[in-house]
PDB file of C-alpha atoms in Angstrom:
ATOM      1  CA  UNK A 213      78.291  -2.361   0.466  1.00  0.00           C
ATOM      2  CA  UNK A 214      76.706  -5.334  -1.740  1.00  0.00           C
ATOM      3  CA  UNK A 215      79.608  -7.339  -3.930  1.00  0.00           C
ATOM      4  CA  UNK A 216      78.699  -7.775  -7.302  1.00  0.00           C
ATOM      5  CA  UNK A 217      78.143 -10.774  -9.489  1.00  0.00           C
ATOM      6  CA  UNK A 218      80.021 -11.431 -12.737  1.00  0.00           C
ATOM      7  CA  UNK A 219      78.067 -10.797 -15.567  1.00  0.00           C
ATOM      8  CA  UNK A 220      80.026 -13.150 -17.633  1.00  0.00           C
ATOM      9  CA  UNK A 221      77.792 -15.887 -19.510  1.00  0.00           C
ATOM     10  CA  UNK A 222      78.174 -19.215 -17.899  1.00  0.00           C
ATOM     11  CA  UNK A 223      76.240 -22.392 -20.026  1.00  0.00           C
ATOM     12  CA  UNK A 224      74.882 -24.098 -17.171  1.00  0.00           C
ATOM     13  CA  UNK A 225      71.844 -26.963 -17.482  1.00  0.00           C
ATOM     14  CA  UNK A 226      68.597 -26.127 -17.769  1.00  0.00           C
ATOM     15  CA  UNK A 227      66.847 -23.983 -15.141  1.00  0.00           C
ATOM     16  CA  UNK A 228      63.694 -24.496 -13.339  1.00  0.00           C
ATOM     17  CA  UNK A 229      63.243 -20.193 -13.278  1.00  0.00           C
ATOM     18  CA  UNK A 230      61.034 -18.328 -15.878  1.00  0.00           C
ATOM     19  CA  UNK A 231      64.235 -16.829 -18.477  1.00  0.00           C
ATOM     20  CA  UNK A 232      63.729 -13.528 -20.179  1.00  0.00           C
ATOM     21  CA  UNK A 233      62.425 -15.128 -23.471  1.00  0.00           C
ATOM     22  CA  UNK A 234      63.405 -13.671 -26.787  1.00  0.00           C
ATOM     23  CA  UNK A 235      61.968 -14.903 -30.011  1.00  0.00           C
ATOM     24  CA  UNK A 236      61.917 -18.905 -30.683  1.00  0.00           C
ATOM     25  CA  UNK A 237      63.585 -19.209 -26.925  1.00  0.00           C
ATOM     26  CA  UNK A 238      62.118 -22.492 -25.268  1.00  0.00           C
ATOM     27  CA  UNK A 239      59.750 -21.835 -22.997  1.00  0.00           C
ATOM     28  CA  UNK A 240      60.832 -22.616 -18.783  1.00  0.00           C
ATOM     29  CA  UNK A 241      59.229 -25.799 -17.285  1.00  0.00           C
ATOM     30  CA  UNK A 242      56.839 -25.067 -14.810  1.00  0.00           C
ATOM     31  CA  UNK A 243      59.139 -26.964 -12.434  1.00  0.00           C
ATOM     32  CA  UNK A 244      61.711 -26.797  -9.979  1.00  0.00           C
ATOM     33  CA  UNK A 245      64.972 -28.489 -11.082  1.00  0.00           C
ATOM     34  CA  UNK A 246      68.944 -28.447 -10.019  1.00  0.00           C
ATOM     35  CA  UNK A 247      70.464 -26.011 -12.637  1.00  0.00           C
ATOM     36  CA  UNK A 248      73.973 -26.519 -11.917  1.00  0.00           C
ATOM     37  CA  UNK A 249      75.765 -29.248  -9.200  1.00  0.00           C
ATOM     38  CA  UNK A 250      76.709 -27.606  -6.240  1.00  0.00           C
ATOM     39  CA  UNK A 251      80.027 -29.590  -4.801  1.00  0.00           C
ATOM     40  CA  UNK A 252      80.327 -31.341  -1.817  1.00  0.00           C
ATOM     41  CA  UNK A 253      82.622 -28.663  -0.475  1.00  0.00           C
ATOM     42  CA  UNK A 254      80.338 -26.531  -0.261  1.00  0.00           C
ATOM     43  CA  UNK A 255      77.261 -28.564   1.412  1.00  0.00           C
ATOM     44  CA  UNK A 256      76.963 -26.480   4.885  1.00  0.00           C
ATOM     45  CA  UNK A 257      76.374 -29.591   6.733  1.00  0.00           C
ATOM     46  CA  UNK A 258      77.443 -33.685   6.704  1.00  0.00           C
ATOM     47  CA  UNK A 259      73.939 -33.960   5.430  1.00  0.00           C
ATOM     48  CA  UNK A 260      73.149 -36.813   8.511  1.00  0.00           C
ATOM     49  CA  UNK A 261      70.225 -37.503  10.271  1.00  0.00           C
ATOM     50  CA  UNK A 262      68.960 -34.804  13.093  1.00  0.00           C
ATOM     51  CA  UNK A 263      66.631 -35.039  15.557  1.00  0.00           C
ATOM     52  CA  UNK A 264      65.022 -31.929  17.190  1.00  0.00           C
ATOM     53  CA  UNK A 265      62.911 -31.945  20.334  1.00  0.00           C
ATOM     54  CA  UNK A 266      61.243 -29.937  22.556  1.00  0.00           C
ATOM     55  CA  UNK A 267      57.646 -29.985  25.030  1.00  0.00           C
ATOM     56  CA  UNK A 268      55.757 -29.694  21.717  1.00  0.00           C
ATOM     57  CA  UNK A 269      57.447 -31.077  18.791  1.00  0.00           C
ATOM     58  CA  UNK A 270      59.757 -34.130  18.136  1.00  0.00           C
ATOM     59  CA  UNK A 271      61.085 -34.340  14.421  1.00  0.00           C
ATOM     60  CA  UNK A 272      63.754 -36.406  12.640  1.00  0.00           C
ATOM     61  CA  UNK A 273      64.577 -35.613   9.204  1.00  0.00           C
ATOM     62  CA  UNK A 274      66.935 -37.365   6.961  1.00  0.00           C
ATOM     63  CA  UNK A 275      69.404 -35.532   5.192  1.00  0.00           C
ATOM     64  CA  UNK A 276      68.713 -32.274   6.220  1.00  0.00           C
ATOM     65  CA  UNK A 277      71.493 -29.999   5.014  1.00  0.00           C
ATOM     66  CA  UNK A 278      71.374 -25.444   5.153  1.00  0.00           C
ATOM     67  CA  UNK A 279      73.622 -24.016   2.726  1.00  0.00           C
ATOM     68  CA  UNK A 280      76.257 -21.303   2.503  1.00  0.00           C
ATOM     69  CA  UNK A 281      77.058 -19.526  -0.376  1.00  0.00           C
ATOM     70  CA  UNK A 282      78.335 -16.028  -1.358  1.00  0.00           C
ATOM     71  CA  UNK A 283      77.520 -14.457  -4.568  1.00  0.00           C
ATOM     72  CA  UNK A 284      81.097 -14.099  -5.410  1.00  0.00           C
ATOM     73  CA  UNK A 285      81.229 -17.814  -5.923  1.00  0.00           C
ATOM     74  CA  UNK A 286      78.385 -17.987  -8.049  1.00  0.00           C
ATOM     75  CA  UNK A 287      78.383 -18.762 -11.886  1.00  0.00           C
ATOM     76  CA  UNK A 288      75.930 -15.600 -13.391  1.00  0.00           C
ATOM     77  CA  UNK A 289      73.662 -16.500 -16.868  1.00  0.00           C
ATOM     78  CA  UNK A 290      72.932 -13.484 -19.724  1.00  0.00           C
ATOM     79  CA  UNK A 291      71.282 -14.000 -22.499  1.00  0.00           C
ATOM     80  CA  UNK A 292      72.420 -12.014 -26.045  1.00  0.00           C
ATOM     81  CA  UNK A 293      70.822  -8.752 -26.072  1.00  0.00           C
ATOM     82  CA  UNK A 294      69.552  -8.721 -22.174  1.00  0.00           C
ATOM     83  CA  UNK A 295      70.726  -6.260 -19.552  1.00  0.00           C
ATOM     84  CA  UNK A 296      70.034  -9.049 -16.677  1.00  0.00           C
ATOM     85  CA  UNK A 297      72.713 -10.965 -15.651  1.00  0.00           C
ATOM     86  CA  UNK A 298      70.955 -13.874 -13.328  1.00  0.00           C
ATOM     87  CA  UNK A 299      72.728 -16.408 -10.810  1.00  0.00           C
ATOM     88  CA  UNK A 300      70.891 -18.935  -9.330  1.00  0.00           C
ATOM     89  CA  UNK A 301      72.383 -19.094  -5.747  1.00  0.00           C
ATOM     90  CA  UNK A 302      69.779 -21.610  -3.988  1.00  0.00           C
ATOM     91  CA  UNK A 303      67.827 -24.370  -5.715  1.00  0.00           C
ATOM     92  CA  UNK A 304      67.295 -27.845  -5.893  1.00  0.00           C
ATOM     93  CA  UNK A 305      70.857 -28.624  -5.780  1.00  0.00           C
ATOM     94  CA  UNK A 306      71.143 -27.118  -2.528  1.00  0.00           C
ATOM     95  CA  UNK A 307      68.778 -29.038  -1.101  1.00  0.00           C
ATOM     96  CA  UNK A 308      65.909 -26.813  -1.125  1.00  0.00           C
ATOM     97  CA  UNK A 309      62.781 -28.469  -1.895  1.00  0.00           C
ATOM     98  CA  UNK A 310      60.280 -25.360  -2.911  1.00  0.00           C
ATOM     99  CA  UNK A 311      62.144 -22.241  -3.471  1.00  0.00           C
ATOM    100  CA  UNK A 312      64.827 -20.913  -5.361  1.00  0.00           C
ATOM    101  CA  UNK A 313      66.752 -18.026  -4.777  1.00  0.00           C
ATOM    102  CA  UNK A 314      68.478 -15.982  -7.681  1.00  0.00           C
ATOM    103  CA  UNK A 315      70.518 -13.113  -7.501  1.00  0.00           C
ATOM    104  CA  UNK A 316      70.048 -10.365 -10.471  1.00  0.00           C
ATOM    105  CA  UNK A 317      71.728  -7.850 -11.898  1.00  0.00           C
ATOM    106  CA  UNK A 318      70.437  -5.345 -14.491  1.00  0.00           C
ATOM    107  CA  UNK A 319      72.729  -2.938 -16.544  1.00  0.00           C
ATOM    108  CA  UNK A 320      71.459   0.520 -18.275  1.00  0.00           C
ATOM    109  CA  UNK A 321      68.420   0.208 -20.663  1.00  0.00           C
ATOM    110  CA  UNK A 322      65.680  -2.479 -20.547  1.00  0.00           C
ATOM    111  CA  UNK A 323      65.809  -6.009 -20.106  1.00  0.00           C
ATOM    112  CA  UNK A 324      64.195  -8.367 -22.281  1.00  0.00           C
ATOM    113  CA  UNK A 325      60.988 -10.070 -20.977  1.00  0.00           C
ATOM    114  CA  UNK A 326      60.681 -12.588 -18.335  1.00  0.00           C
ATOM    115  CA  UNK A 327      57.857 -14.986 -18.212  1.00  0.00           C
ATOM    116  CA  UNK A 328      56.546 -17.013 -15.321  1.00  0.00           C
ATOM    117  CA  UNK A 329      54.848 -20.429 -16.740  1.00  0.00           C
ATOM    118  CA  UNK A 330      53.739 -21.818 -13.951  1.00  0.00           C
ATOM    119  CA  UNK A 331      55.920 -20.453 -11.324  1.00  0.00           C
ATOM    120  CA  UNK A 332      55.490 -17.294  -9.292  1.00  0.00           C
ATOM    121  CA  UNK A 333      58.339 -14.833  -8.077  1.00  0.00           C
ATOM    122  CA  UNK A 334      58.959 -12.630  -5.195  1.00  0.00           C
ATOM    123  CA  UNK A 335      61.597  -9.545  -6.042  1.00  0.00           C
ATOM    124  CA  UNK A 336      63.620  -7.347  -3.504  1.00  0.00           C
ATOM    125  CA  UNK A 337      65.320  -4.374  -4.925  1.00  0.00           C
ATOM    126  CA  UNK A 338      68.454  -4.590  -3.038  1.00  0.00           C
ATOM    127  CA  UNK A 339      70.466  -1.304  -4.471  1.00  0.00           C
ATOM    128  CA  UNK A 340      69.610   0.965  -7.325  1.00  0.00           C
ATOM    129  CA  UNK A 341      66.275   2.578  -8.930  1.00  0.00           C
ATOM    130  CA  UNK A 342      64.274   2.065 -12.092  1.00  0.00           C
ATOM    131  CA  UNK A 343      61.143   0.816 -12.964  1.00  0.00           C
ATOM    132  CA  UNK A 344      59.646  -2.784 -13.561  1.00  0.00           C
ATOM    133  CA  UNK A 345      56.892  -3.022 -16.231  1.00  0.00           C
ATOM    134  CA  UNK A 346      54.296  -5.560 -15.469  1.00  0.00           C
ATOM    135  CA  UNK A 347      52.067  -6.515 -18.485  1.00  0.00           C
ATOM    136  CA  UNK A 348      52.538  -2.821 -19.629  1.00  0.00           C
ATOM    137  CA  UNK A 349      51.850  -0.934 -15.891  1.00  0.00           C
ATOM    138  CA  UNK A 350      54.757   0.449 -14.583  1.00  0.00           C
ATOM    139  CA  UNK A 351      56.095  -0.047 -10.868  1.00  0.00           C
ATOM    140  CA  UNK A 352      58.569   1.917  -9.333  1.00  0.00           C
ATOM    141  CA  UNK A 353      61.873   0.062  -7.701  1.00  0.00           C
ATOM    142  CA  UNK A 354      63.831   1.536  -4.700  1.00  0.00           C
ATOM    143  CA  UNK A 355      66.301  -0.226  -1.968  1.00  0.00           C
ATOM    144  CA  UNK A 356      63.643  -1.717  -0.100  1.00  0.00           C
ATOM    145  CA  UNK A 357      60.702  -2.609  -2.234  1.00  0.00           C
ATOM    146  CA  UNK A 358      59.223  -5.849  -2.972  1.00  0.00           C
ATOM    147  CA  UNK A 359      57.196  -7.098  -5.688  1.00  0.00           C
ATOM    148  CA  UNK A 360      54.668  -9.948  -6.349  1.00  0.00           C
ATOM    149  CA  UNK A 361      54.562 -11.812  -9.596  1.00  0.00           C
ATOM    150  CA  UNK A 362      52.114 -14.511 -10.069  1.00  0.00           C
ATOM    151  CA  UNK A 363      52.163 -17.099 -12.508  1.00  0.00           C
ATOM    152  CA  UNK A 364      51.646 -16.587 -16.043  1.00  0.00           C
ATOM    153  CA  UNK A 365      52.760 -12.624 -15.674  1.00  0.00           C
ATOM    154  CA  UNK A 366      55.392 -11.193 -17.612  1.00  0.00           C
ATOM    155  CA  UNK A 367      57.592  -8.514 -16.519  1.00  0.00           C
ATOM    156  CA  UNK A 368      60.705  -6.053 -17.967  1.00  0.00           C
ATOM    157  CA  UNK A 369      63.175  -3.988 -15.638  1.00  0.00           C
ATOM    158  CA  UNK A 370      64.330  -0.543 -17.186  1.00  0.00           C
ATOM    159  CA  UNK A 371      67.503   0.730 -15.467  1.00  0.00           C
ATOM    160  CA  UNK A 372      67.972   4.602 -16.489  1.00  0.00           C
ATOM    161  CA  UNK A 373      71.726   4.268 -14.713  1.00  0.00           C
ATOM    162  CA  UNK A 374      74.100   5.200 -14.465  1.00  0.00           C
ATOM    163  CA  UNK A 375      74.421   2.278 -11.438  1.00  0.00           C
ATOM    164  CA  UNK A 376      73.343  -1.201 -11.744  1.00  0.00           C
ATOM    165  CA  UNK A 377      69.824  -2.144 -10.335  1.00  0.00           C
ATOM    166  CA  UNK A 378      70.448  -5.297  -7.927  1.00  0.00           C
ATOM    167  CA  UNK A 379      67.358  -7.707  -7.481  1.00  0.00           C
ATOM    168  CA  UNK A 380      67.358 -10.902  -5.065  1.00  0.00           C
ATOM    169  CA  UNK A 381      64.135 -12.708  -5.560  1.00  0.00           C
ATOM    170  CA  UNK A 382      62.650 -16.200  -4.738  1.00  0.00           C
ATOM    171  CA  UNK A 383      61.297 -18.601  -6.908  1.00  0.00           C
ATOM    172  CA  UNK A 384      58.190 -21.636  -5.995  1.00  0.00           C
ATOM    173  CA  UNK A 385      55.561 -23.235  -8.177  1.00  0.00           C
ATOM    174  CA  UNK A 386      52.228 -22.123  -7.517  1.00  0.00           C
ATOM    175  CA  UNK A 387      50.155 -24.686  -4.964  1.00  0.00           C
ATOM    176  CA  UNK A 388      47.607 -22.277  -3.040  1.00  0.00           C
ATOM    177  CA  UNK A 389      46.510 -20.455  -5.810  1.00  0.00           C
ATOM    178  CA  UNK A 390      47.648 -16.970  -6.754  1.00  0.00           C
ATOM    179  CA  UNK A 391      45.892 -13.319  -7.962  1.00  0.00           C
ATOM    180  CA  UNK A 392      47.739 -10.333  -7.455  1.00  0.00           C
ATOM    181  CA  UNK A 393      45.815  -7.758  -5.369  1.00  0.00           C
ATOM    182  CA  UNK A 394      43.458  -5.096  -7.114  1.00  0.00           C
ATOM    183  CA  UNK A 395      45.931  -2.585  -5.112  1.00  0.00           C
ATOM    184  CA  UNK A 396      49.514  -1.693  -5.648  1.00  0.00           C
ATOM    185  CA  UNK A 397      51.289  -4.866  -5.988  1.00  0.00           C
ATOM    186  CA  UNK A 398      54.857  -3.529  -4.733  1.00  0.00           C
ATOM    187  CA  UNK A 399      55.846  -2.824  -1.018  1.00  0.00           C
ATOM    188  CA  UNK A 400      58.077  -0.295   0.398  1.00  0.00           C
ATOM    189  CA  UNK A 401      60.003  -1.128   3.435  1.00  0.00           C
ATOM    190  CA  UNK A 402      59.273   2.270   4.788  1.00  0.00           C
ATOM    191  CA  UNK A 403      55.686   2.118   4.667  1.00  0.00           C
ATOM    192  CA  UNK A 404      55.624  -1.014   6.731  1.00  0.00           C
ATOM    193  CA  UNK A 405      55.566  -1.173  10.895  1.00  0.00           C
ATOM    194  CA  UNK A 406      58.366  -2.867  13.078  1.00  0.00           C
ATOM    195  CA  UNK A 407      58.157  -5.708  14.698  1.00  0.00           C
ATOM    196  CA  UNK A 408      59.502  -7.780  17.506  1.00  0.00           C
ATOM    197  CA  UNK A 409      60.633 -11.532  16.124  1.00  0.00           C
ATOM    198  CA  UNK A 410      62.034 -12.331  19.710  1.00  0.00           C
ATOM    199  CA  UNK A 411      64.813 -10.718  21.826  1.00  0.00           C
ATOM    200  CA  UNK A 412      66.280  -7.746  19.962  1.00  0.00           C
ATOM    201  CA  UNK A 413      65.296  -9.433  16.850  1.00  0.00           C
ATOM    202  CA  UNK A 414      62.738  -6.929  14.439  1.00  0.00           C
ATOM    203  CA  UNK A 415      61.729  -7.637  11.115  1.00  0.00           C
ATOM    204  CA  UNK A 416      58.892  -5.846   8.786  1.00  0.00           C
ATOM    205  CA  UNK A 417      56.598  -8.070   6.441  1.00  0.00           C
ATOM    206  CA  UNK A 418      56.874  -6.967   2.576  1.00  0.00           C
ATOM    207  CA  UNK A 419      55.194  -9.104   0.443  1.00  0.00           C
ATOM    208  CA  UNK A 420      52.493 -11.224   2.264  1.00  0.00           C
ATOM    209  CA  UNK A 421      48.951 -12.612   0.808  1.00  0.00           C
ATOM    210  CA  UNK A 422      47.902  -8.956   1.217  1.00  0.00           C
ATOM    211  CA  UNK A 423      49.360  -8.361  -2.362  1.00  0.00           C
ATOM    212  CA  UNK A 424      47.823 -11.663  -3.505  1.00  0.00           C
ATOM    213  CA  UNK A 425      50.715 -14.159  -2.330  1.00  0.00           C
ATOM    214  CA  UNK A 426      49.240 -17.075  -0.348  1.00  0.00           C
ATOM    215  CA  UNK A 427      52.112 -19.502  -0.676  1.00  0.00           C
ATOM    216  CA  UNK A 428      55.269 -17.287   0.522  1.00  0.00           C
ATOM    217  CA  UNK A 429      55.965 -14.797   3.177  1.00  0.00           C
ATOM    218  CA  UNK A 430      58.856 -12.015   2.344  1.00  0.00           C
ATOM    219  CA  UNK A 431      60.217 -10.026   5.157  1.00  0.00           C
ATOM    220  CA  UNK A 432      63.184  -7.767   5.907  1.00  0.00           C
ATOM    221  CA  UNK A 433      64.869  -8.503   9.194  1.00  0.00           C
ATOM    222  CA  UNK A 434      66.949  -6.463  11.396  1.00  0.00           C
ATOM    223  CA  UNK A 435      69.811  -8.557  14.163  1.00  0.00           C
ATOM    224  CA  UNK A 436      71.386  -6.878  16.532  1.00  0.00           C
ATOM    225  CA  UNK A 437      75.018  -7.782  17.956  1.00  0.00           C
ATOM    226  CA  UNK A 438      74.790 -10.826  19.555  1.00  0.00           C
ATOM    227  CA  UNK A 439      73.738 -14.666  19.194  1.00  0.00           C
ATOM    228  CA  UNK A 440      70.158 -16.064  19.792  1.00  0.00           C
ATOM    229  CA  UNK A 441      69.632 -19.240  21.095  1.00  0.00           C
ATOM    230  CA  UNK A 442      69.689 -22.420  18.647  1.00  0.00           C
ATOM    231  CA  UNK A 443      65.993 -23.125  17.147  1.00  0.00           C
ATOM    232  CA  UNK A 444      64.437 -24.211  13.969  1.00  0.00           C
ATOM    233  CA  UNK A 445      61.271 -23.362  11.713  1.00  0.00           C
ATOM    234  CA  UNK A 446      58.714 -25.427  10.132  1.00  0.00           C
ATOM    235  CA  UNK A 447      59.163 -23.471   7.352  1.00  0.00           C
ATOM    236  CA  UNK A 448      61.466 -23.864   4.174  1.00  0.00           C
ATOM    237  CA  UNK A 449      63.578 -20.255   4.143  1.00  0.00           C
ATOM    238  CA  UNK A 450      66.210 -18.409   1.499  1.00  0.00           C
ATOM    239  CA  UNK A 451      67.898 -15.437   3.252  1.00  0.00           C
ATOM    240  CA  UNK A 452      70.242 -12.812   1.536  1.00  0.00           C
ATOM    241  CA  UNK A 453      72.208 -10.798   3.574  1.00  0.00           C
ATOM    242  CA  UNK A 454      72.305  -7.045   2.919  1.00  0.00           C
ATOM    243  CA  UNK A 455      74.817  -5.628   5.499  1.00  0.00           C
ATOM    244  CA  UNK A 456      76.800  -6.731   8.385  1.00  0.00           C
ATOM    245  CA  UNK A 457      78.969  -9.569   8.983  1.00  0.00           C
ATOM    246  CA  UNK A 458      78.170 -12.929  11.161  1.00  0.00           C
ATOM    247  CA  UNK A 459      78.487 -16.813  12.066  1.00  0.00           C
ATOM    248  CA  UNK A 460      75.469 -19.071  10.738  1.00  0.00           C
ATOM    249  CA  UNK A 461      75.817 -21.857  13.437  1.00  0.00           C
ATOM    250  CA  UNK A 462      74.677 -25.214  12.907  1.00  0.00           C
ATOM    251  CA  UNK A 463      74.704 -29.390  12.610  1.00  0.00           C
ATOM    252  CA  UNK A 464      78.411 -28.845  14.612  1.00  0.00           C
ATOM    253  CA  UNK A 465      79.615 -26.076  11.826  1.00  0.00           C
ATOM    254  CA  UNK A 466      79.856 -22.763  11.824  1.00  0.00           C
ATOM    255  CA  UNK A 467      79.862 -20.591   8.107  1.00  0.00           C
ATOM    256  CA  UNK A 468      80.835 -17.022   8.189  1.00  0.00           C
ATOM    257  CA  UNK A 469      78.340 -14.564   6.121  1.00  0.00           C
ATOM    258  CA  UNK A 470      78.643 -11.095   5.108  1.00  0.00           C
ATOM    259  CA  UNK A 471      76.752  -9.030   3.043  1.00  0.00           C
ATOM    260  CA  UNK A 472      76.023 -10.754  -0.398  1.00  0.00           C
ATOM    261  CA  UNK A 473      76.036 -14.024   1.602  1.00  0.00           C
ATOM    262  CA  UNK A 474      73.241 -16.415   0.302  1.00  0.00           C
ATOM    263  CA  UNK A 475      71.358 -19.035   2.918  1.00  0.00           C
ATOM    264  CA  UNK A 476      69.054 -21.925   2.824  1.00  0.00           C
ATOM    265  CA  UNK A 477      67.559 -23.264   5.973  1.00  0.00           C
ATOM    266  CA  UNK A 478      65.666 -26.134   5.438  1.00  0.00           C
ATOM    267  CA  UNK A 479      62.263 -27.176   7.761  1.00  0.00           C
ATOM    268  CA  UNK A 480      63.171 -28.085  11.060  1.00  0.00           C
ATOM    269  CA  UNK A 481      67.103 -27.384  10.958  1.00  0.00           C
ATOM    270  CA  UNK A 482      68.347 -26.417  14.200  1.00  0.00           C
ATOM    271  CA  UNK A 483      70.746 -22.949  13.497  1.00  0.00           C
ATOM    272  CA  UNK A 484      71.307 -19.540  14.956  1.00  0.00           C
ATOM    273  CA  UNK A 485      72.406 -16.771  12.799  1.00  0.00           C
ATOM    274  CA  UNK A 486      74.864 -15.030  15.346  1.00  0.00           C
ATOM    275  CA  UNK A 487      75.679 -10.941  14.446  1.00  0.00           C
ATOM    276  CA  UNK A 488      79.536 -11.181  15.184  1.00  0.00           C
ATOM    277  CA  UNK A 489      80.050  -7.203  14.203  1.00  0.00           C
ATOM    278  CA  UNK A 490      78.671  -3.932  16.272  1.00  0.00           C
ATOM    279  CA  UNK A 491      76.456  -2.635  13.902  1.00  0.00           C
ATOM    280  CA  UNK A 492      72.595  -4.460  12.940  1.00  0.00           C
ATOM    281  CA  UNK A 493      72.769  -7.207  10.534  1.00  0.00           C
ATOM    282  CA  UNK A 494      70.238  -6.652   7.575  1.00  0.00           C
ATOM    283  CA  UNK A 495      68.535  -9.485   5.586  1.00  0.00           C
ATOM    284  CA  UNK A 496      65.985  -9.922   3.273  1.00  0.00           C
ATOM    285  CA  UNK A 497      64.276 -13.501   3.977  1.00  0.00           C
ATOM    286  CA  UNK A 498      61.405 -15.204   1.896  1.00  0.00           C
ATOM    287  CA  UNK A 499      60.007 -18.668   3.244  1.00  0.00           C
ATOM    288  CA  UNK A 500      57.415 -21.365   2.114  1.00  0.00           C
ATOM    289  CA  UNK A 501      55.145 -22.308   3.216  1.00  0.00           C
ATOM    290  CA  UNK A 502      53.572 -18.519   4.052  1.00  0.00           C
ATOM    291  CA  UNK A 503      53.039 -17.388   8.047  1.00  0.00           C
ATOM    292  CA  UNK A 504      54.943 -15.777  10.773  1.00  0.00           C
ATOM    293  CA  UNK A 505      58.710 -15.409  10.760  1.00  0.00           C
ATOM    294  CA  UNK A 506      58.758 -15.055  14.781  1.00  0.00           C
ATOM    295  CA  UNK A 507      57.402 -18.588  14.833  1.00  0.00           C
ATOM    296  CA  UNK A 508      59.678 -21.769  15.807  1.00  0.00           C
ATOM    297  CA  UNK A 509      59.341 -25.200  16.042  1.00  0.00           C
ATOM    298  CA  UNK A 510      62.334 -25.053  18.545  1.00  0.00           C
ATOM    299  CA  UNK A 511      64.150 -23.066  20.589  1.00  0.00           C
ATOM    300  CA  UNK A 512      67.022 -24.242  23.066  1.00  0.00           C
ATOM    301  CA  UNK A 513      65.931 -23.137  27.119  1.00  0.00           C
ATOM    302  CA  UNK A 514      68.737 -20.773  27.400  1.00  0.00           C
TER     303      UNK A 514
END
């Protein structure tokens, strides 16, 4: 089960992601900013300098720190008259330079318009069903649907009820240009081929350049019980755990994860996401810059 985020209004400093914009509401800024301070106790690692080595790469990054937070710990924000309750799980305050991860619940009804100015957004429907209306065009949402939204676009979400509609979205500035493909902007998980990442870990691509997104890649991952060797990636990654339980190992710390956990993995952060249960762990993730989820900058020899 996916934990339910609080729907109460909690004021917080200006957010970098686009917000639902009723009349006379200020426009969002086209940049990523820290939305609220993150207490030191919520940081994943000590942030000390870390050196990773392999035959082909030697990188030292000062201040590298992963971040783990459960959606139960998040404060949600809701604009008067809106059906959407949005919480920011990952942003600059969590050490993410490019990406933000938002968790949003939509009550029954139609949300206020959400406009993207200078930002792009990848949405994943985690539970519930509804319709996304993008500049007048309707797109059906069901669990496992990925959607790409380019800068300058506006969307609303209609939830017929009675259940909440839960989405997990990643937001980033536009750097390589973005134009939605002429065909469908949505991608259905069931339509995507199953690929092997490493060992018994599998994934399916969702939002990619095929639907116009050149900066980020969204994928659905399946992690079998067990632990993979420690490794790192060249990309910046945000993860939402859909099902299962396990442990994120990295920088000498072991953090429990479960359905509803949000994770940030900075570039070159050596880690291992262990599935400690006896059933597959399922995740949805987005990384920047775009590429191959299976690529690794470093992997321990085991």
